[in-house]
Structures are given as C-alpha cells and as structure tokens.
Short mmCIF file of C-alpha atoms in Angstrom, two decimals:
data_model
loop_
_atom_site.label_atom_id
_atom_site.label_comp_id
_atom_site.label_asym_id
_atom_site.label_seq_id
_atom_site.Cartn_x
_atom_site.Cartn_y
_atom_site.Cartn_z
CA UNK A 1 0.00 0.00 0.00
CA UNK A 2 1.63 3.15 -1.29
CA UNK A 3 2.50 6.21 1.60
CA UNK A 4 -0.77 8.71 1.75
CA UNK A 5 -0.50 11.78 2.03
CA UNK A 6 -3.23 14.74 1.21
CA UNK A 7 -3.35 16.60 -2.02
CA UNK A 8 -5.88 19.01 -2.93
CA UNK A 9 -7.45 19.37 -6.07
CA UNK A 10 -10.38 21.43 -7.84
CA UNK A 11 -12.61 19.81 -10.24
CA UNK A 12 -14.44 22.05 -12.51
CA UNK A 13 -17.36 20.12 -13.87
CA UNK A 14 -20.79 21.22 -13.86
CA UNK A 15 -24.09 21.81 -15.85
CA UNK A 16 -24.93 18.53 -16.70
CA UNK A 17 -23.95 14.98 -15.20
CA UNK A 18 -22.17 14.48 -18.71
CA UNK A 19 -19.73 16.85 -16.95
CA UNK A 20 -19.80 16.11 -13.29
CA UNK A 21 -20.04 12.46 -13.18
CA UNK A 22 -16.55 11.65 -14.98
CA UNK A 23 -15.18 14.62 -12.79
CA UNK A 24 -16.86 12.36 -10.05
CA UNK A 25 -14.98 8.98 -10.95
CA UNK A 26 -11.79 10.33 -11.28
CA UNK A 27 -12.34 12.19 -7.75
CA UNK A 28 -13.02 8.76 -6.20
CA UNK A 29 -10.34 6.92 -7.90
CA UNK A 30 -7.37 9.75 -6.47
CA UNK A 31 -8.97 8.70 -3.33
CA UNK A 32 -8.11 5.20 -3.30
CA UNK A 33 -4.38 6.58 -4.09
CA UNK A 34 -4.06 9.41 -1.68
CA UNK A 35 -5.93 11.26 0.94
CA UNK A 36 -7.86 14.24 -1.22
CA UNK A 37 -9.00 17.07 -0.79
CA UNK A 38 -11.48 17.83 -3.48
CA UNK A 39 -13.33 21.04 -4.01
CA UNK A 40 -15.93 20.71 -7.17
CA UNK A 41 -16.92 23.93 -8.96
CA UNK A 42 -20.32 24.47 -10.50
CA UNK A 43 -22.60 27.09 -12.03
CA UNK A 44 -26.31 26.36 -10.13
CA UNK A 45 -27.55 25.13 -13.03
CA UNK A 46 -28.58 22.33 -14.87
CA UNK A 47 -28.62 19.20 -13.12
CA UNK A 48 -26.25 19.95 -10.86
CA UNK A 49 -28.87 21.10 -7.77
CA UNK A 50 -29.93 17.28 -8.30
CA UNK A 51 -26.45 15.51 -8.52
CA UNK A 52 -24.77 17.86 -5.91
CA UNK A 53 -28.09 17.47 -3.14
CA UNK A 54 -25.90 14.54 -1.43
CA UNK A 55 -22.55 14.80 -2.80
CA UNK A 56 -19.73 13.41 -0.80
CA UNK A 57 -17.06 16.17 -1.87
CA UNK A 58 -17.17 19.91 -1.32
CA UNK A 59 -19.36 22.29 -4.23
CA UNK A 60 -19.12 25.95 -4.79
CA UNK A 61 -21.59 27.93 -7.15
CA UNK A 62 -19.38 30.37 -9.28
CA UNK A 63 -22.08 31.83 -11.83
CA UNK A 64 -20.95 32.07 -15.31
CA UNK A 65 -22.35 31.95 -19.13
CA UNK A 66 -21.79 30.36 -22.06
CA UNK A 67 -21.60 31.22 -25.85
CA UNK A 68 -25.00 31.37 -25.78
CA UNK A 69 -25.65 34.60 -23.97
CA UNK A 70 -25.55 38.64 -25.24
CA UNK A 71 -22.25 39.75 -25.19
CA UNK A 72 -22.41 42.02 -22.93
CA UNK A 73 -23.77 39.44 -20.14
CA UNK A 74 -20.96 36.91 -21.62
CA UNK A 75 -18.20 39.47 -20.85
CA UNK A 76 -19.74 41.10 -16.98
CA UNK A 77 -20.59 37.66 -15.54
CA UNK A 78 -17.55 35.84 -16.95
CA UNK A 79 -15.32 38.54 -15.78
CA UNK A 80 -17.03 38.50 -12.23
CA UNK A 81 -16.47 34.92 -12.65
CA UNK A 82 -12.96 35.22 -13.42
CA UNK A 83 -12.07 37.53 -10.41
CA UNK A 84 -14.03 34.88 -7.95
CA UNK A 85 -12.26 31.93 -8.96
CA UNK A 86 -8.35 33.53 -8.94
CA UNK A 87 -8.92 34.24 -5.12
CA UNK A 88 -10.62 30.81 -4.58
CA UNK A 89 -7.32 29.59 -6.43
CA UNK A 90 -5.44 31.28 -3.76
CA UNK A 91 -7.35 30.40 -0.96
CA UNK A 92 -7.51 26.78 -1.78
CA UNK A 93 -4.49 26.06 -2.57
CA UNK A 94 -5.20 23.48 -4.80
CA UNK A 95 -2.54 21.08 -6.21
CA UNK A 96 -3.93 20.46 -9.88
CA UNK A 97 -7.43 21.72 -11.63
CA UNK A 98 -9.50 19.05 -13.19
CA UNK A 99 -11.71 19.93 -15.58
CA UNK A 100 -14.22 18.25 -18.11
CA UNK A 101 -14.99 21.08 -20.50
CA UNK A 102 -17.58 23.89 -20.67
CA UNK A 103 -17.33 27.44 -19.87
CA UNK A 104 -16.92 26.81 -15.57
CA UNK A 105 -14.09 24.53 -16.94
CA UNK A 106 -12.63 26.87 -19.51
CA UNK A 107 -12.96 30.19 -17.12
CA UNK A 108 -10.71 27.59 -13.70
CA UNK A 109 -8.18 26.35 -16.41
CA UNK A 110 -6.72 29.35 -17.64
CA UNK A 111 -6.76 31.19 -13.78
CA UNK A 112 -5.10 28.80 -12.82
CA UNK A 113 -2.66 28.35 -15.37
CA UNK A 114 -1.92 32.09 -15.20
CA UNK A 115 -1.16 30.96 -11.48
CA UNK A 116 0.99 27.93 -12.24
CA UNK A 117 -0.94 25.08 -10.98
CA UNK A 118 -1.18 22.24 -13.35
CA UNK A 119 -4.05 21.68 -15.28
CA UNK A 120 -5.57 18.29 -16.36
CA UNK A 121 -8.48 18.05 -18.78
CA UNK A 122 -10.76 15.21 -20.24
CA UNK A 123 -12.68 15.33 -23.71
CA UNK A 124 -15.42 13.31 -23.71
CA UNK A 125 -16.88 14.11 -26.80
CA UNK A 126 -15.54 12.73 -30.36
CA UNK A 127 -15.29 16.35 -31.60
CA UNK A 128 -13.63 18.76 -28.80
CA UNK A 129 -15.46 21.36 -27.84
CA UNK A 130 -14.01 25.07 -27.95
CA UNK A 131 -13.43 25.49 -24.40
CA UNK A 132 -10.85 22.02 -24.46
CA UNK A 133 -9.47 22.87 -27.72
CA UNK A 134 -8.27 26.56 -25.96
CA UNK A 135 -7.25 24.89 -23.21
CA UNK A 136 -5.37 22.02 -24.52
CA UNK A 137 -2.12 24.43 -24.90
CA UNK A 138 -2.32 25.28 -21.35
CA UNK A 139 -2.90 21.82 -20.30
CA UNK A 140 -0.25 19.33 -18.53
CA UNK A 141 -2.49 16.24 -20.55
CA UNK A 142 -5.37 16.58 -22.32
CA UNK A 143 -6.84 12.86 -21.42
CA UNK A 144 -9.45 11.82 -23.91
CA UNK A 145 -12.68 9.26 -24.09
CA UNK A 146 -11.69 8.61 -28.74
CA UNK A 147 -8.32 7.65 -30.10
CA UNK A 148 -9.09 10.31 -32.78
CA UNK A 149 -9.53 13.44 -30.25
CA UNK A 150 -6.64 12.67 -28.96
CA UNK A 151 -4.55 13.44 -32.17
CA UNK A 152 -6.74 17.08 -32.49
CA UNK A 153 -5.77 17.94 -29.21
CA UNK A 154 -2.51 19.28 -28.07
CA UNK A 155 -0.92 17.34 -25.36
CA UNK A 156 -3.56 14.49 -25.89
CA UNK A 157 -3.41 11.34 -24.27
CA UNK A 158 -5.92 8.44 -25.18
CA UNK A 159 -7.42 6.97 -21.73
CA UNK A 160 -11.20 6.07 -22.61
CA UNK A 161 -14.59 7.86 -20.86
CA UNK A 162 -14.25 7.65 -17.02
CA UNK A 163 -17.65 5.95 -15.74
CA UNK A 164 -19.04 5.74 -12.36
CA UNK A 165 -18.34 1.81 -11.12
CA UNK A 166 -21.19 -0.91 -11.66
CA UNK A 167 -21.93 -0.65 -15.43
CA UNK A 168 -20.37 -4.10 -15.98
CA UNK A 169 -21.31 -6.07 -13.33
CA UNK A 170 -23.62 -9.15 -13.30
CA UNK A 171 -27.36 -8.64 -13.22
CA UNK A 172 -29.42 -8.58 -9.99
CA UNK A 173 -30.78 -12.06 -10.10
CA UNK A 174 -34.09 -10.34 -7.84
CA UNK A 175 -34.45 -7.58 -10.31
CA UNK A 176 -34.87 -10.47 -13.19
CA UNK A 177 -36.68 -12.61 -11.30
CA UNK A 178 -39.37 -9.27 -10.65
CA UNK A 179 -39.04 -8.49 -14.30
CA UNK A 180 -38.90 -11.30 -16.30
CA UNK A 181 -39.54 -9.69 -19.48
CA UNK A 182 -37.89 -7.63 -22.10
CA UNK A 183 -36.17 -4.18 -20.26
CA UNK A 184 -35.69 -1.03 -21.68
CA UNK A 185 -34.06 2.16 -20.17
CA UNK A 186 -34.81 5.52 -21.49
CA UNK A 187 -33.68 8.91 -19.84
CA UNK A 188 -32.92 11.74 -21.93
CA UNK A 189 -29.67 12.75 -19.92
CA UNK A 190 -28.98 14.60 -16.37
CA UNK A 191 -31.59 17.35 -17.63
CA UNK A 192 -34.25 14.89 -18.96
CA UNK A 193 -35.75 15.18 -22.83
CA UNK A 194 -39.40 15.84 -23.51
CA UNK A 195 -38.28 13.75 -26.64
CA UNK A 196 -37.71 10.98 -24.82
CA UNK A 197 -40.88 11.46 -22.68
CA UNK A 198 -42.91 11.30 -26.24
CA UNK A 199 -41.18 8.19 -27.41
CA UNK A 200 -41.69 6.19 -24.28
CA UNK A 201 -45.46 7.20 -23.79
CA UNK A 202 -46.31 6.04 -27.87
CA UNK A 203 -44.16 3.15 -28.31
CA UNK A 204 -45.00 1.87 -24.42
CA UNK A 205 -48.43 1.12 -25.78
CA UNK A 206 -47.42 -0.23 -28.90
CA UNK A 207 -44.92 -2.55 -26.94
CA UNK A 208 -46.91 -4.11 -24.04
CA UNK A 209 -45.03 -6.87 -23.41
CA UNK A 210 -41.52 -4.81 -22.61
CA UNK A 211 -41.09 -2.61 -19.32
CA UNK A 212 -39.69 0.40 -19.20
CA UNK A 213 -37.80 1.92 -16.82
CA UNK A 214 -37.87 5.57 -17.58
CA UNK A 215 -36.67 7.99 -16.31
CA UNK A 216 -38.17 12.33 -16.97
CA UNK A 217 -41.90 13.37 -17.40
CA UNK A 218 -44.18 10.66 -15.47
CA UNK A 219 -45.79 8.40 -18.23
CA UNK A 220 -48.92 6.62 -16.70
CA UNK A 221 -48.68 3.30 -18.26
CA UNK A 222 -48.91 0.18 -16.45
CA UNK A 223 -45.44 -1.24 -18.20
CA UNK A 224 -43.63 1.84 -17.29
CA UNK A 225 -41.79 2.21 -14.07
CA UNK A 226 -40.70 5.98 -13.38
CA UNK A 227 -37.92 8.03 -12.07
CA UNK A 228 -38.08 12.21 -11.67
CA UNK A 229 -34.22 11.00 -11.04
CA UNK A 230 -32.42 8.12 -10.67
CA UNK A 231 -28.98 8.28 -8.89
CA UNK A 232 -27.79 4.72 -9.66
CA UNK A 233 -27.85 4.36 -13.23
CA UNK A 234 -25.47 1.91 -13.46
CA UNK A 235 -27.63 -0.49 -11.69
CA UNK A 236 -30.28 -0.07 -14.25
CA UNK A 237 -28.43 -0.04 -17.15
CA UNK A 238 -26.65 -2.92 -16.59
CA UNK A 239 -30.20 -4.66 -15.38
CA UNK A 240 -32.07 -3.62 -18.82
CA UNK A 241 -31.76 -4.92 -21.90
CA UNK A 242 -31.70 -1.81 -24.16
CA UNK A 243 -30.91 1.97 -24.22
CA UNK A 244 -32.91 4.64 -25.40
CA UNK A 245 -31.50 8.25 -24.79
CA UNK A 246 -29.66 11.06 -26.21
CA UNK A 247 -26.12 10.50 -27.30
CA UNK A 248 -24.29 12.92 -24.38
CA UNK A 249 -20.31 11.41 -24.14
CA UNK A 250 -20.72 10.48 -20.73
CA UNK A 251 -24.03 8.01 -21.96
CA UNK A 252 -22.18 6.98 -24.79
CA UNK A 253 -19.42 5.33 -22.50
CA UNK A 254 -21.77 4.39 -19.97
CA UNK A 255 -23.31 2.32 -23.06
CA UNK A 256 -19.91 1.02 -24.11
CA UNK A 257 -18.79 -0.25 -20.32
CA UNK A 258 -22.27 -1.58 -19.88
CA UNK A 259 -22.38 -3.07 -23.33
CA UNK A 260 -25.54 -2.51 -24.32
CA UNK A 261 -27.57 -2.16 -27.78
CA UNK A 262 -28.94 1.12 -28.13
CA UNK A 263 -31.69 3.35 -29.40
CA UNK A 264 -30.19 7.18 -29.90
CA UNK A 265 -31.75 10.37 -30.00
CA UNK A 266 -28.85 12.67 -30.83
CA UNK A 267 -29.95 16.42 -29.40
CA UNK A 268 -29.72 18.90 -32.34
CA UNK A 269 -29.21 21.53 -29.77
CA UNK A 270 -25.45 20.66 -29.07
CA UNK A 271 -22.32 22.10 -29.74
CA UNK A 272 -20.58 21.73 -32.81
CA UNK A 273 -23.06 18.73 -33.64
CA UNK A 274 -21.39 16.75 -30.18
CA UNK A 275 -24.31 14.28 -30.07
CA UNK A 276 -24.63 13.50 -33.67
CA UNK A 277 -20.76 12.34 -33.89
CA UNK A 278 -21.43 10.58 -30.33
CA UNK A 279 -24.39 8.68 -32.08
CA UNK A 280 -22.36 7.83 -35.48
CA UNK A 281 -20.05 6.33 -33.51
CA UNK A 282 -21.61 3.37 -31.77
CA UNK A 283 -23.53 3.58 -35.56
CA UNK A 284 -20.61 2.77 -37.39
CA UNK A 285 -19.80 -0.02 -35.27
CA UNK A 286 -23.43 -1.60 -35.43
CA UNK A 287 -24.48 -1.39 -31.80
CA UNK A 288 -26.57 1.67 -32.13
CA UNK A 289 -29.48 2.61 -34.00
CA UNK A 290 -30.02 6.53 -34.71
CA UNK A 291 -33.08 7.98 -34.90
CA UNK A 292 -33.46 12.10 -36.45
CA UNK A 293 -35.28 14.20 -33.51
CA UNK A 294 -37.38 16.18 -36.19
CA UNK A 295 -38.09 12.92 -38.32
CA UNK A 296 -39.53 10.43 -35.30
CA UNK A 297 -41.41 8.02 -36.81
CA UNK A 298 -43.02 5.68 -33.95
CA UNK A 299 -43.79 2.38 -36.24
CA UNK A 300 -40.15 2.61 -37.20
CA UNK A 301 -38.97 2.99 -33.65
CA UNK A 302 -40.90 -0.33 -32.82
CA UNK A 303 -39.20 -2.12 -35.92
CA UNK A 304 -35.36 -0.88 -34.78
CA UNK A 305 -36.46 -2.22 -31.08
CA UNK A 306 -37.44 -5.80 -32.65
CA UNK A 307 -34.62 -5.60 -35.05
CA UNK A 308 -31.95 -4.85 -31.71
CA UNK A 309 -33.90 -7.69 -29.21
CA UNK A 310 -33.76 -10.20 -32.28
CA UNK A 311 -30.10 -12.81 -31.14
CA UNK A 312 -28.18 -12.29 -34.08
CA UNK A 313 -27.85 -9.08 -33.49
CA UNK A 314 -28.14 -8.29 -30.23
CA UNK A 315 -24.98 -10.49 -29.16
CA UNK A 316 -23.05 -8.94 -32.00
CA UNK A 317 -23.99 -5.90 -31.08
CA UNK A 318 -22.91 -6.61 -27.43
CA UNK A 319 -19.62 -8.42 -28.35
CA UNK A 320 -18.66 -5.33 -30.78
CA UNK A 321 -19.35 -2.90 -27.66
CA UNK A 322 -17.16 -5.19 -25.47
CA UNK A 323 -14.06 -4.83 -28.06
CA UNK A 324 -14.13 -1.17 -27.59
CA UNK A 325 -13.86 -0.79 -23.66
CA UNK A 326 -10.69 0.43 -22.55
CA UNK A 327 -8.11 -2.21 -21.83
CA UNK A 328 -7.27 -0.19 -18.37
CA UNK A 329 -10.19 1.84 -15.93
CA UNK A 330 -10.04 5.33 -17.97
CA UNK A 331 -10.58 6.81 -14.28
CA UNK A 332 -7.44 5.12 -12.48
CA UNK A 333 -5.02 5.81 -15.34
CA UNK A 334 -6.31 9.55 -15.26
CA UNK A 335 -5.71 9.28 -11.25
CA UNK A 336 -2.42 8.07 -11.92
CA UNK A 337 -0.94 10.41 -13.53
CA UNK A 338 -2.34 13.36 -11.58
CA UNK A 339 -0.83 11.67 -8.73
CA UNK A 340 2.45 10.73 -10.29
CA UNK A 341 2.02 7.13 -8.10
#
C-alpha cells in the first residue's frame, strides 16, 4: 500500500452529469491513491442542484455563461467569474485543476494556469469542444474518451470515458426474477428530454409486453416504471436490456462499459453537432441505431427495437461494444498520472 499523504485538487465540472459524473470517478479513484482534498466547482444550473443534493465532496456555485448569452452578459458575468475563482485559487491552494470542458471549466483552467498550478483536462466528446481545444495548450495532458480526439488535441493522451463503477457487473438475479420480461431504459440525460418522454409514452403502448424503466416526465402506463431521477444508473443499465437516450459522451461510455444495444436520440441543440458524432459512432460499429429528432417516426422505432432484441444481433452488437472498452479503468489511469504514483 503506497504512503498517503493529502493533495488538494479542484474539479471544474458542472451543468450537466455528462460533466460532473466523470469529474466524479476520477475524484473517487485519487482517493483510493491518496488522501484528497477535493473542491468541485459548478454554475447552479442544470442538473447539478440534483447531482450535488448529497454529494460526498465539497461544491461551490461560481455563476458564469456560455456562448449562448448577449455579449455584454458573456463578458460582466464571466469577468465576475474570473475575479471569484483567482482568489478561490489562492485560498484553496489546490494542487492540480481538473476539468471536463464547458465554460466553468474553460474560465478555472486558464486562472489557474496564469497561477501555475497544473491543469488536467478530459474530452469526452468525439469532436472537442471550444473550451478544451483553448485549453489544450495550457494543459499538462489533455486525457481523452476517442483515439481520434486525442490526435486534435494538443498534449492528448488516449485513456477512454471515465464511468461511475457498476456498469459491468452481473445482473441482480431479484431484479430479473421481478421483471422477467424484455427491459428497456430511457432517460434523456442529467436534464431529462421531452423527446424521450414522447417516445416512451407512444411506443409503451405499442410494446406491451416490454417494461420500461424511464426515467423524466411521469408516463402513466402500467409497463412503465418511473424516475423524476435516478442516482444509480449503473444499476439499471446494466439490469435492462436496451438503451434509449440522447447520445451525451458520458451516456455513450456508460453504453460502451455496460455493453448494451442502443436506441439514440442525438440532441440537435449541441455544440458543434457533439451528439450527432457521439451517435455515429456506436452507428458505425453496429451497436446503435439513430433515430433524427425532427423525423420520429413511432412504427419505425418499434421495428429498430425488434430488429436490436432479435439474437443475431443483439450479441453482436454486445460483443462489438465489449471490443471497444478500454483495456485499463479510464478513471485510475487519469488518477495516476495526476498523482504521479
């Protein structure tokens, strides 16, 4: 058991759990290394009043904007935001910032590079975003979830998407046993998706004889089971049979570790087309099916669901998504090299 000793470390990852929950696996697995002291930084909004309500590590609110905004609110609250984290820099001494991406993670990355504290960043996506792709230059290791990001990035180091623990283990023999049939799980990410919602209230009618565990906008059907929020995922997603969501990074290696078949939704809404490159992904490699947001057509959906549940291709869809896990945890190499142990 190696020597431990305390290090302190700021984690800027918030807005959505596509953010904060890789942020979150890392944290834990520095943990198991050394004694840390981690301080997470969010913006209020988004998921994070839901993900942060227990969290086990301390959370400060630091308000800033993204792209999105006027100008003039994108410069006055950035700037405030700027000023507020360079003197919690200084009074928390950290060791190393951790970011994911976003604006929070964008604004903490260059203070404190200005201030000479390393900085360690992960790129979920397949395409960087522009916060990670400024940041990059400034970073000690830009770790990243695709082989290909890696080579856009400067300082990029291929590692896989950090995941929360439980995607891969065994199912709950009880939660089979209570379920016995077909299992679907479909959220629409940390913020929910009134897309989703739609899908799972037509097709749950059309498809009496699967269960669906959904998660977002309550959806009174006797074979659906739902969730305003669900902390566990993992537990479900390894229990179901099939995923139905948006195509977020963090899903997209939740899907991979878990290794299951998948219904996506890409949001049209996202960055530099994020969740559509996401989606062609796990596309290309035959374990997803992708479906147009503006082109749903519900027959169709039930078809793709039959067509993933038949054998022959559900278990090569499986297998193919097994292949593609990372040969070491993406979270304990990331640790390990913060840590230098």
């Amino acid at each position: 058991m190696p020597t431990r000793t305390e290090i302190r470390g700021i984690f800027a990852a918030g807005v959505t759990g596509g953010h904060i929950y890789p942020a979150l696996a890392v944290a834990d697995e520095i943990s198991k290394i050394v004694d840390l002291k981690a301080l997470f930084i969010g913006t209020g909004r988004g998921a994070e009043p839901k993900i942060f309500k227990n969290f086990k590590y301390d959370y400060v609110v630091i308000h800033a904007v993204g792209s999105d905004a006027s100008k003039l609110k994108y410069i006055y609250k950035n700037a405030i935001a700027s000023i507020r984290i360079s003197k919690l820099l200084d009074k928390f001494r950290p060791d190393f910032v951790f970011t994911t991406g976003g604006y929070i993670g964008g604004i903490t990355g260059y203070a404190a590079h200005k201030k000479g504290i390393p900085v360690f960043l992960h790129e979920s996506n397949v395409e960087p975003g522009i916060s990670t792709k400024k940041l990059s230059s400034y970073s000690k290791i830009s770790f990243c979830a695709f082989e290909k990001t890696a080579k856009i990035l400067q300082n990029g180091l291929y590692v896989g998407m950090p995941v929360r623990e439980g995607f891969d283990l065994e199912k709950d023999e009880a939660f089979t046993q209570k379920f016995p049939m077909k299992k679907i799980l479909a959220f629409g990410g940390s913020e929910g998706s009134s897309v989703i919602d739609k899908i799972v209230d037509v097709i749950s009618t059309k498809m009496e004889n699967v269960i669906f565990f959904h998660i977002g906008r309550k959806i009174d059907k006797p074979n659906v089971v739902n969730y305003d929020y669900y902390d566990d995922i993992p537990y479900l997603m390894r229990n179901c049979d099939l995923v139905i969501s948006r195509a977020g990074a963090s899903t997209i290696g939740e899907i991979i570790q878990s290794a299951k078949p998948a219904l996506l939704v890409p949001w049209k809404g996202s960055l530099n087309a994020h969740q559509e490159a996401n989606a062609k992904y796990l596309a290309d490699l035959k374990s997803a099916f992708v479906i147009d947001e503006d082109k749903i057509d519900f027959d169709e959906i039930v078809k793709i669901i039959s067509t993933i549940f038949d054998p022959s291709f559900y278990v090569q869809a499986s297998e193919a998504l097994k292949k593609i896990r990372p040969s070491q945890k993406p979270s304990m190499i990331i640790a390990k090299e913060i840590t230098g142990k």
